[in-house]
C-alpha positions in Angstrom: -3.4 -20.4 -0.4 -2.9 -19.4 -3.9 -2.1 -15.7 -4.9 -3.9 -14.4 -8.0 -4.3 -11.1 -9.6 -7.3 -9.4 -8.4 -7.3 -6.2 -10.5 -5.0 -3.7 -12.2 -5.5 -0.4 -13.7 -4.4 3.1 -14.5 -7.1 5.0 -12.8 -5.0 6.3 -10.0 -5.4 6.1 -6.3 -9.1 6.1 -6.2 -9.3 3.1 -8.5 -6.8 1.2 -6.3 -8.9 2.1 -3.2 -12.1 0.8 -4.8 -10.4 -2.6 -5.3 -9.8 -3.1 -1.6 -12.5 -5.3 0.0 -13.1 -6.3 3.7 -13.1 -10.0 2.8 -9.7 -9.9 0.9 -6.1 -9.9 1.4 -4.5 -7.6 -1.2 -1.0 -6.7 -2.1 -0.6 -3.7 -4.3 1.9 -1.4 -5.9 0.7 2.2 -6.3 2.4 4.8 -8.5 2.2 8.4 -7.2 3.8 11.6 -8.3 5.4 14.1 -5.9 6.4 17.6 -7.0 9.5 18.9 -5.2 11.0 22.4 -6.3 9.0 22.3 -9.5 10.3 18.8 -10.4 8.0 15.8 -10.6 9.2 12.7 -9.1 7.6 9.2 -9.4 7.2 7.2 -6.1 6.0 3.6 -5.6 4.1 2.5 -2.5 3.8 -1.2 -1.6 0.4 -1.7 0.1 -0.4 -4.7 2.3 -4.1 -4.8 2.8 -5.8 -7.3 5.2 -9.5 -6.9 5.2 -11.3 -6.8 8.5 -13.3 -10.0 7.5 -10.4 -12.3 7.1 -10.5 -15.2 9.4 -7.8 -16.1 11.9 -6.4 -19.1 9.9 -6.1 -17.1 6.8 -4.3 -14.4 8.7 -1.9 -17.0 10.1 -0.9 -18.0 6.4 -0.2 -14.4 5.5 3.3 -14.5 6.9 4.3 -17.2 4.4 3.1 -14.9 1.5 4.4 -11.5 2.7 8.1 -12.1 2.2 7.7 -13.4 -1.3 5.3 -10.7 -2.3 7.4 -7.9 -0.9 10.4 -9.1 -3.0 8.2 -9.5 -6.1 7.0 -5.9 -5.7 10.5 -4.5 -4.9 11.8 -1.8 -5.4 9.4 0.6 -3.8 9.9 3.8 -1.8 7.6 3.0 1.1 5.3 0.3 2.4 2.0 0.8 4.1 -0.1 -1.9 6.1 -3.6 -1.3 6.7 -7.0 -3.1 7.2 -9.5 -0.4 7.2 -10.3 2.1 4.5 -9.8 5.0 7.0 -6.2 4.0 7.4 -5.4 4.6 3.7 -5.8 7.7 1.6 -3.7 9.6 -0.9 -3.0 12.2 1.8 -1.8 9.5 4.3 0.4 7.8 1.7 1.9 11.2 0.4 2.7 12.2 4.0 4.6 8.9 4.5 6.4 9.4 1.2 7.5 13.0 2.1 8.7 11.9 5.5 10.7 9.1 4.1 12.1 11.2 1.2 12.9 14.0 3.5 10.9 16.4 1.5 8.5 17.3 4.3 9.1 20.2 6.6 8.7 19.5 10.2 8.7 22.3 12.8 9.3 21.0 16.4 7.8 23.1 19.2 
């Protein structure tokens, strides 16, 4: 019922990923860089992690936290919800950033 800081750091995406555990609900803000036309831009990603081992009652309480936490972590460029480690990687997040920013090229066949 109480939100508290689980961890913080400057070790990049791998450090962030290591902090996510199956028995935790975590909200995080990840700072990534994107290079567009030889210019480096900073992008922030809000991650909503709900581990697979969270019980149903705790999941039901999450709706009351998410709105508050989203405002607390704003502004950010994209958000990402996940509950398994294979649903989050730097490549997945960067693809989402590129799509939202319009920097990804998509060829339709």
